[in-house]
Amino acid sequence: MTEKTFVPNDDIRSAFSAAMSAMYRTEVPAYGTLMDLVAEVNGEVLSRDPDFAERLAEIDALDRISEERHGAIRLGTPSELSMMRRVFAVMGMFPVGYYDLSTAGVPVHSTAFRPVGAGALSRNPFRVFTSLLRLDLIDDADLRAEAERVLASRQIFTPRAIALTEKAEAEGGLDVEDAAAFVEAVIETFRWHDKAIVHAELYKRLHDAHRLIADVVSFKGPHINHLTPRTLDIDAVQARMPQKGIAPKAVIEGPPTRTCPILLRQTSFKALDEPVSFQDETGAWVAGSHTARFGEIEQRGIALTPKGRALYDTLLERSRKHVRPVADGSNAAAYEQALADAFKDFPDTWDGIQKAGLGYFTYSLTDAGRGADLSGDLEALLARGLVRFDPIVYEDFLPVSAAGIFQSNLGDAVAQDFSASPSQQQFEADLGQVVLNEFDHYAEMEAASIAACLSGAKHSALLRPEAAE
Ligand code: OOG
Ligand code: NI
């Protein structure tokens, strides 16, 4: 009897990410333009800073960057969410983090499906920010019922995608042929459909309640609404976007420009007005338009510890008390200045960040450290140059930034108020699984790197106390 060989789920994810990128390039040409611009800028950064390039290569991070991207979808029902979880699991993507966006006037809550663990992340860190519509936040009971009826009538997964997901679960994986068929079938769920499944009049009512509700309810599936490449210099990309005929949003979300990047900085271009059609009572198709899909780029920095994140949140809040960025960009310079001023209180050297316990790092032996006497504590080994540390990349998202991205795509006039109502337990019940806590995950990666680099050492005291537990 021959053993079945399964395609590693990392490979399925890579194939899926590439297929998604190819599809989005043909669907949204500006995405291709952005990809080219990002590649150009990244190339420049690496040739300008060979030390940085070498450091990335040493920690195996160089290859992943040009392939790296995240996407976003918005789902309508709990059963869509739980099936999506099973589909992503086949590709080695698991729910990490909970984001409540109701505070930002967006009736959704979300998680990020992404690979977990250093190996899988360095292979391909593809992530999908996945939101679930919260009809419970809509006041109009009739409209809510209509939306529920429409959502209950649609099936966003093809029969083949469902069958192959079930097969992967039952057998523990997919062979080469099935894996290819799986990618092809699952892509269908993310495709754009220009024929609405609701009449124009219902679309308008949904749209009047909230643009996002119309986007989720009116179509056959949860079209991918953006795909975001990772740049090594977001300021350069932002500055050059207009030269390529793309108008970026007024300010970059997240922390200011720094020597040592932290967390995540993002910018986007406005959603496109796209032709769609609606069926009228006679069954004839009538032309209309819909805005949903946009472009975004991001720069990723070090993952922060709870202490670092608290400092980040405090400083961001402080700068926004001074200047809140307005959508037309008229106070962009003042906002950037307020942000830069506030963040003077956040150390801007890797040493400073490490010593203050603000960020997560991977520790490894240097050439000198291999075979050396590793007695002493971690700090001493660092001081003797036997151990080095590199920042762990932040793989997740930021609620304030996500809200800014959502808002810039919802039309600037829309500032609806929902009271804050995080509902993580309900989300997890709908998902069918609890989400992984991002901080726990980074702490484990850091602890594992310390353990691995010191595994030859006899002194357990080498572990930093907080990592040893
Ligand atoms: C998702 C917006 C959030 C990000 O990068 O923060 C996001 C959406 O518009 O569906 O993608
Ligand atoms: Ni995004």
Coordinates of C-alpha atoms and ligand atoms in Angstrom, one line a residue:
M1 CA 0.0 0.0 0.0
T2 CA 1.4 3.4 -0.9
E3 CA 1.2 6.2 1.6
K4 CA -0.5 9.3 0.3
T5 CA 1.8 12.4 0.0
F6 CA 0.1 15.6 1.0
V7 CA 1.1 19.0 -0.2
P8 CA 2.3 21.0 2.8
N9 CA -0.4 23.6 3.8
D10 CA 2.3 26.3 3.5
D11 CA 2.5 25.5 -0.2
I12 CA -1.2 25.6 -0.7
R13 CA -1.3 29.0 1.0
S14 CA 1.5 30.2 -1.3
A15 CA -0.3 29.0 -4.4
F16 CA -3.5 30.6 -3.2
S17 CA -1.8 33.9 -2.4
A18 CA -0.2 34.0 -5.9
A19 CA -3.5 33.0 -7.6
M20 CA -5.3 35.8 -5.7
S21 CA -2.7 38.3 -6.7
A22 CA -3.0 37.3 -10.3
M23 CA -6.8 37.6 -10.2
Y24 CA -6.7 41.0 -8.5
R25 CA -4.2 42.3 -11.0
T26 CA -6.6 41.7 -13.8
E27 CA -9.6 42.9 -11.9
V28 CA -8.1 46.1 -10.5
P29 CA -5.3 47.4 -12.7
A30 CA -4.2 50.0 -10.1
Y31 CA -3.2 47.1 -7.9
G32 CA -0.6 46.1 -10.5
T33 CA 0.7 49.6 -10.6
L34 CA 1.1 49.7 -6.8
M35 CA 2.9 46.3 -6.9
D36 CA 5.4 47.7 -9.4
L37 CA 5.9 50.8 -7.4
V38 CA 6.5 48.8 -4.2
A39 CA 9.0 46.5 -5.9
E40 CA 10.8 49.6 -7.2
V41 CA 11.0 51.2 -3.8
N42 CA 12.0 48.0 -2.0
G43 CA 14.8 47.5 -4.5
E44 CA 16.1 50.9 -3.8
V45 CA 15.9 50.5 0.0
L46 CA 17.9 47.2 -0.2
S47 CA 20.6 48.6 -2.5
R48 CA 20.8 51.8 -0.4
D49 CA 21.2 49.9 2.8
P50 CA 23.3 46.7 2.3
D51 CA 23.6 46.1 6.0
F52 CA 19.8 46.0 6.3
A53 CA 19.6 43.7 3.3
E54 CA 22.2 41.4 4.8
R55 CA 20.4 41.2 8.1
L56 CA 17.1 40.4 6.4
A57 CA 18.8 37.7 4.4
E58 CA 20.4 36.2 7.5
I59 CA 17.1 35.8 9.3
D60 CA 15.5 34.4 6.1
A61 CA 13.2 37.3 5.8
L62 CA 14.3 38.6 2.4
D63 CA 12.5 36.1 0.2
R64 CA 9.1 36.5 1.9
I65 CA 8.9 40.3 1.5
S66 CA 8.3 40.5 -2.3
E67 CA 5.6 37.8 -2.0
E68 CA 4.1 39.3 1.1
R69 CA 0.5 40.7 1.1
H70 CA -2.7 40.7 3.0
G71 CA -6.3 40.9 1.8
A72 CA -9.7 41.6 3.3
I73 CA -13.2 40.2 3.0
R74 CA -16.5 40.9 4.7
L75 CA -18.8 38.1 5.5
G76 CA -22.6 38.1 6.1
T77 CA -23.4 35.2 8.4
P78 CA -22.0 33.0 11.2
S79 CA -22.1 29.9 8.9
E80 CA -20.1 31.7 6.2
L81 CA -17.5 32.6 8.9
S82 CA -17.2 29.1 10.3
M83 CA -16.9 27.6 6.8
M84 CA -14.3 30.2 6.0
R85 CA -12.3 29.2 9.0
R86 CA -12.3 25.5 7.8
V87 CA -11.2 26.6 4.3
F88 CA -8.3 28.8 5.6
A89 CA -7.2 26.0 8.0
V90 CA -6.5 23.8 4.9
M91 CA -4.0 26.5 3.9
G92 CA -2.4 26.8 7.4
M93 CA -4.2 30.0 8.2
F94 CA -5.7 30.4 11.7
P95 CA -7.7 33.2 13.4
V96 CA -5.5 35.5 15.4
G97 CA -6.8 38.5 17.3
Y98 CA -10.3 40.1 17.7
Y99 CA -11.1 43.6 16.4
D100 CA -14.2 45.4 17.4
L101 CA -14.8 48.1 14.8
S102 CA -18.2 49.3 16.1
T103 CA -16.5 52.1 18.0
A104 CA -15.3 53.4 14.6
G105 CA -18.8 53.5 13.2
V106 CA -18.4 50.3 11.2
P107 CA -20.9 47.6 12.0
V108 CA -18.5 44.6 11.9
H109 CA -16.1 42.7 14.1
S110 CA -13.1 40.9 12.7
T111 CA -10.2 38.6 13.0
A112 CA -7.1 37.9 10.9
F113 CA -6.6 34.5 9.4
R114 CA -2.8 34.0 9.1
P115 CA -0.1 31.4 9.5
V116 CA 1.2 30.8 13.0
G117 CA 4.8 30.0 14.0
A118 CA 8.1 31.3 12.7
G119 CA 8.6 28.5 10.1
A120 CA 5.2 29.0 8.4
L121 CA 5.5 32.8 8.6
S122 CA 8.8 32.9 6.9
R123 CA 7.5 30.5 4.2
N124 CA 4.6 32.8 3.3
P125 CA 2.9 35.2 5.7
F126 CA -0.3 35.7 3.7
R127 CA -3.1 37.0 5.9
V128 CA -6.8 37.8 5.3
F129 CA -8.5 40.4 7.5
T130 CA -12.0 38.9 7.8
S131 CA -15.0 40.8 9.1
L132 CA -18.4 39.6 10.0
L133 CA -21.4 41.9 9.5
R134 CA -23.3 42.8 12.7
L135 CA -26.9 43.2 11.7
D136 CA -27.7 43.5 15.4
L137 CA -26.3 47.0 15.3
I138 CA -28.9 48.0 12.7
D139 CA -32.1 49.6 14.1
D140 CA -34.5 49.1 11.2
A141 CA -36.0 45.6 12.0
D142 CA -37.6 45.2 8.6
L143 CA -34.4 45.9 6.8
R144 CA -32.6 43.6 9.1
A145 CA -35.0 40.8 8.3
E146 CA -34.7 41.4 4.6
A147 CA -30.9 41.4 4.8
E148 CA -31.0 38.1 6.7
R149 CA -33.3 36.6 4.1
V150 CA -31.0 37.5 1.2
L151 CA -27.9 36.3 3.1
A152 CA -29.5 33.0 4.0
S153 CA -30.3 32.4 0.3
R154 CA -26.8 32.7 -1.0
Q155 CA -24.0 30.1 -1.0
I156 CA -20.6 31.7 -1.2
F157 CA -18.6 28.4 -1.5
T158 CA -18.6 26.2 -4.6
P159 CA -19.6 22.5 -4.0
R160 CA -16.1 21.6 -5.1
A161 CA -14.5 23.9 -2.5
I162 CA -16.7 22.4 0.2
A163 CA -16.0 18.8 -0.8
L164 CA -12.2 19.4 -1.0
T165 CA -12.2 21.1 2.4
E166 CA -14.1 18.1 3.9
K167 CA -11.7 15.7 2.2
A168 CA -8.7 17.6 3.6
E169 CA -10.2 17.4 7.1
A170 CA -11.0 13.8 6.8
E171 CA -7.7 12.6 5.4
G172 CA -5.4 15.1 7.0
G173 CA -4.3 16.9 3.8
L174 CA -4.6 17.1 0.0
D175 CA -2.5 15.5 -2.7
V176 CA -1.0 17.6 -5.6
E177 CA -4.0 17.3 -7.8
D178 CA -6.6 18.0 -5.1
A179 CA -4.5 21.0 -3.8
A180 CA -4.5 22.6 -7.2
A181 CA -8.3 22.0 -7.6
F182 CA -8.8 23.4 -4.1
V183 CA -7.0 26.7 -4.9
E184 CA -9.0 27.0 -8.1
A185 CA -12.3 26.3 -6.4
V186 CA -11.7 28.6 -3.3
I187 CA -10.6 31.5 -5.5
E188 CA -14.2 31.6 -6.8
T189 CA -15.5 32.8 -3.4
F190 CA -13.2 35.9 -3.6
R191 CA -14.1 36.9 -7.1
W192 CA -15.9 40.1 -8.1
H193 CA -19.5 39.8 -9.3
D194 CA -20.9 42.7 -11.1
K195 CA -24.5 41.4 -11.0
A196 CA -26.2 42.2 -7.8
I197 CA -28.5 39.7 -6.1
V198 CA -30.8 42.4 -4.8
H199 CA -33.1 44.8 -6.6
A200 CA -31.9 48.4 -7.0
E201 CA -34.4 49.6 -4.4
L202 CA -33.3 47.2 -1.7
Y203 CA -29.7 48.1 -2.5
K204 CA -30.5 51.7 -1.9
R205 CA -32.2 51.0 1.4
L206 CA -29.2 48.9 2.5
H207 CA -26.8 51.5 1.4
D208 CA -28.7 54.2 3.2
A209 CA -28.5 52.2 6.4
H210 CA -24.8 51.8 5.9
R211 CA -22.6 51.5 2.8
L212 CA -20.9 48.5 4.2
I213 CA -24.2 46.6 4.7
A214 CA -25.0 47.1 1.0
D215 CA -21.5 45.8 0.1
V216 CA -21.9 42.6 2.2
V217 CA -25.5 41.8 1.4
S218 CA -26.0 42.7 -2.3
F219 CA -23.6 40.4 -4.1
K220 CA -23.1 36.7 -4.6
G221 CA -19.9 36.5 -2.6
P222 CA -17.5 38.4 -0.4
H223 CA -15.3 39.8 -3.1
I224 CA -11.8 40.5 -1.9
N225 CA -11.8 44.3 -1.4
H226 CA -8.1 45.0 -1.4
L227 CA -4.7 43.2 -1.5
T228 CA -1.9 44.9 0.2
P229 CA 1.8 44.5 -0.7
R230 CA 4.5 45.2 2.0
T231 CA 6.9 48.0 1.4
L232 CA 10.2 48.7 3.1
D233 CA 9.6 52.5 2.8
I234 CA 6.0 53.6 3.0
D235 CA 6.9 57.3 2.9
A236 CA 8.6 56.9 -0.5
V237 CA 5.7 55.0 -1.9
Q238 CA 3.1 57.5 -0.6
A239 CA 5.1 60.3 -2.1
R240 CA 5.4 58.6 -5.5
M241 CA 1.8 57.4 -5.8
P242 CA 0.5 60.6 -7.5
Q243 CA 3.3 60.3 -10.2
K244 CA 1.7 56.9 -11.0
G245 CA -1.7 58.4 -11.3
I246 CA -2.9 57.1 -7.9
A247 CA -4.2 59.5 -5.2
P248 CA -3.4 58.2 -1.7
K249 CA -5.5 59.0 1.4
A250 CA -4.4 62.1 3.2
V251 CA -2.3 60.6 6.0
I252 CA -0.4 57.4 6.7
E253 CA -2.2 55.4 9.5
G254 CA -0.2 54.2 12.5
P255 CA 3.1 55.3 14.0
P256 CA 5.2 58.1 12.5
T257 CA 8.3 57.7 10.4
R258 CA 11.1 56.2 12.6
T259 CA 14.5 54.7 12.4
C260 CA 13.3 51.5 14.0
P261 CA 9.8 50.8 12.6
I262 CA 7.2 49.6 15.1
L263 CA 3.9 47.7 14.4
L264 CA 2.3 48.8 11.1
R265 CA 2.0 51.8 8.9
Q266 CA -0.6 51.8 6.2
T267 CA -1.9 54.0 3.4
S268 CA -4.6 53.4 0.8
F269 CA -6.2 54.8 -2.3
K270 CA -10.0 55.4 -2.4
A271 CA -12.4 52.8 -3.4
L272 CA -13.2 52.8 -7.1
D273 CA -16.7 53.5 -8.4
E274 CA -17.4 50.4 -10.4
P275 CA -20.2 49.5 -12.8
V276 CA -22.6 46.9 -11.5
S277 CA -26.2 46.0 -12.5
F278 CA -29.4 45.3 -10.7
Q279 CA -32.4 43.3 -11.9
D280 CA -35.7 45.1 -12.1
E281 CA -39.2 43.6 -11.5
T282 CA -39.4 42.4 -15.2
G283 CA -36.0 40.6 -14.9
A284 CA -34.2 43.2 -17.0
W285 CA -30.7 44.3 -15.9
V286 CA -30.3 48.0 -15.1
A287 CA -26.9 49.7 -14.9
G288 CA -25.8 51.1 -11.6
S289 CA -22.5 51.5 -9.6
H290 CA -20.9 50.3 -6.4
T291 CA -17.8 51.3 -4.5
A292 CA -16.0 48.6 -2.5
R293 CA -12.6 47.8 -3.9
F294 CA -9.5 49.9 -3.1
G295 CA -5.7 49.6 -2.9
E296 CA -3.5 49.7 0.2
I297 CA 0.2 49.4 1.0
E298 CA 1.9 48.8 4.3
Q299 CA 5.2 48.8 6.1
R300 CA 5.6 46.4 9.0
G301 CA 7.8 46.9 12.0
I302 CA 8.5 45.1 15.3
A303 CA 5.8 43.4 17.3
L304 CA 5.3 45.2 20.6
T305 CA 4.9 43.6 24.0
P306 CA 1.8 44.6 26.0
K307 CA 3.9 47.3 27.6
G308 CA 5.1 48.6 24.2
R309 CA 1.6 48.4 22.8
A310 CA 0.2 50.4 25.8
L311 CA 2.8 53.0 25.2
Y312 CA 1.9 53.1 21.5
D313 CA -1.8 53.5 22.3
T314 CA -1.1 56.3 24.8
L315 CA 1.1 58.3 22.4
L316 CA -1.3 57.8 19.5
E317 CA -4.2 59.0 21.6
R318 CA -2.1 62.0 22.8
S319 CA -1.3 63.1 19.3
R320 CA -4.9 62.7 18.2
K321 CA -6.0 64.9 21.1
H322 CA -3.9 67.7 19.5
V323 CA -4.8 67.1 15.9
R324 CA -7.4 64.6 14.5
P325 CA -6.6 64.0 10.8
V326 CA -9.5 65.2 8.5
A327 CA -10.2 63.4 5.3
D328 CA -9.5 66.3 2.9
G329 CA -5.9 66.4 4.1
S330 CA -6.0 70.0 5.0
N331 CA -4.3 69.3 8.4
A332 CA -2.1 66.5 7.3
A333 CA 1.2 68.4 8.1
A334 CA 0.0 69.4 11.6
Y335 CA -1.1 65.8 12.3
E336 CA 2.2 64.4 11.2
Q337 CA 4.0 66.9 13.5
A338 CA 1.8 66.1 16.4
L339 CA 2.4 62.4 15.9
A340 CA 6.2 62.9 15.6
D341 CA 6.2 65.0 18.8
A342 CA 4.2 62.5 20.8
F343 CA 6.4 59.5 19.7
K344 CA 9.6 61.2 20.9
D345 CA 8.8 59.3 24.1
F346 CA 9.1 55.9 22.3
P347 CA 12.8 54.7 22.2
D348 CA 14.0 54.6 18.6
T349 CA 17.0 52.2 18.8
W350 CA 16.7 48.4 18.9
D351 CA 18.8 48.4 22.0
G352 CA 16.5 50.9 23.7
I353 CA 13.4 49.0 22.7
Q354 CA 14.9 45.7 23.9
K355 CA 16.2 47.1 27.2
A356 CA 12.8 48.7 28.0
G357 CA 11.0 45.5 27.2
L358 CA 8.8 47.2 24.6
G359 CA 9.2 44.8 21.7
Y360 CA 9.6 41.1 20.9
F361 CA 12.9 39.8 19.4
T362 CA 14.3 36.5 18.2
Y363 CA 17.6 35.7 19.8
S364 CA 20.3 33.6 18.0
L365 CA 24.0 32.7 18.5
T366 CA 26.5 34.8 16.6
D367 CA 29.5 33.2 14.9
A368 CA 31.5 33.9 18.0
G369 CA 28.7 32.4 20.1
R370 CA 28.8 29.0 18.4
G371 CA 30.9 26.7 20.4
A372 CA 31.8 29.4 23.0
D373 CA 31.4 29.1 26.7
L374 CA 27.8 30.3 27.2
S375 CA 27.9 30.8 30.9
G376 CA 26.3 34.0 32.3
D377 CA 22.9 35.4 31.8
L378 CA 21.3 36.5 28.5
E379 CA 22.3 40.2 29.0
A380 CA 25.9 39.2 29.6
L381 CA 26.0 37.0 26.5
L382 CA 24.5 39.9 24.5
A383 CA 27.2 42.2 25.9
R384 CA 29.9 39.7 25.0
G385 CA 28.6 39.6 21.4
L386 CA 27.8 35.8 21.6
V387 CA 24.1 36.3 21.1
R388 CA 22.3 38.7 18.9
F389 CA 18.7 39.8 18.6
D390 CA 16.5 40.7 15.7
P391 CA 13.0 42.3 15.8
I392 CA 10.1 40.0 15.3
V393 CA 7.8 41.4 12.6
Y394 CA 4.3 42.5 13.6
E395 CA 2.0 40.1 11.7
D396 CA -1.3 41.6 12.8
F397 CA -3.5 44.7 12.4
L398 CA -4.4 47.8 14.4
P399 CA -8.0 48.7 15.2
V400 CA -7.5 52.5 14.9
S401 CA -5.7 52.1 11.6
A402 CA -8.3 49.6 10.3
A403 CA -11.1 52.0 11.2
G404 CA -9.2 54.8 9.3
I405 CA -8.9 52.5 6.2
F406 CA -12.6 51.6 6.4
Q407 CA -13.7 55.2 6.9
S408 CA -11.7 56.5 4.0
N409 CA -13.6 54.1 1.8
L410 CA -17.0 54.7 3.2
G411 CA -17.2 58.3 2.1
D412 CA -16.1 61.1 4.3
A413 CA -19.5 62.3 5.3
V414 CA -20.4 59.0 6.9
A415 CA -19.7 59.1 10.6
Q416 CA -22.3 56.9 12.1
D417 CA -22.3 56.3 15.8
F418 CA -22.6 52.8 17.3
S419 CA -21.9 52.4 20.9
A420 CA -18.8 50.3 21.7
S421 CA -19.9 46.8 21.9
P422 CA -17.1 44.3 21.7
S423 CA -18.5 40.9 21.5
Q424 CA -15.6 38.5 21.2
Q425 CA -17.5 35.6 22.8
Q426 CA -20.3 35.8 20.2
F427 CA -17.7 36.2 17.4
E428 CA -15.9 33.1 18.6
A429 CA -19.1 31.1 18.9
D430 CA -20.0 32.1 15.3
L431 CA -16.5 31.2 14.2
G432 CA -16.5 27.9 16.0
Q433 CA -13.2 28.4 17.6
V434 CA -11.5 30.9 20.0
V435 CA -9.0 33.3 18.3
L436 CA -5.3 33.1 19.2
N437 CA -4.0 35.9 21.4
E438 CA -1.4 37.7 19.3
F439 CA 0.8 38.6 22.3
D440 CA 1.0 35.0 23.5
H441 CA 2.1 34.0 20.1
Y442 CA 4.9 36.5 19.9
A443 CA 6.0 35.7 23.4
E444 CA 6.2 32.0 22.5
M445 CA 8.3 32.8 19.4
E446 CA 10.7 34.8 21.5
A447 CA 10.9 32.2 24.2
A448 CA 11.5 29.4 21.6
S449 CA 14.3 31.4 20.0
I450 CA 16.0 31.9 23.4
A451 CA 15.6 28.2 24.3
A452 CA 16.9 27.1 20.9
C453 CA 19.9 29.4 21.0
L454 CA 20.8 28.3 24.5
S455 CA 19.9 24.6 24.2
G456 CA 23.6 23.7 24.3
A457 CA 24.0 25.8 27.5
K458 CA 23.7 24.1 30.9
H459 CA 22.4 27.1 32.7
S460 CA 18.7 27.4 32.7
A461 CA 19.2 30.7 34.4
L462 CA 20.1 31.9 31.0
L463 CA 16.5 32.3 30.1
R464 CA 15.2 35.7 30.8
P465 CA 12.8 35.4 33.8
E466 CA 9.7 36.6 31.9
A467 CA 10.4 34.1 29.1
A468 CA 11.1 31.2 31.3
E469 CA 7.9 31.2 33.3
Ligands
OOG1 C1 -10.8 45.9 6.1 C2 -10.1 47.1 6.6 C3 -9.0 46.8 7.5 C4 -6.4 46.9 7.4 O1 -5.4 46.7 6.7 O2 -6.4 47.4 8.5 C5 -7.7 46.4 6.8 C6 -12.0 46.2 5.2 O3 -12.1 47.3 4.6 O4 -12.7 45.2 4.9 O5 -7.6 45.7 5.9
NI2 NI -5.8 46.2 4.8

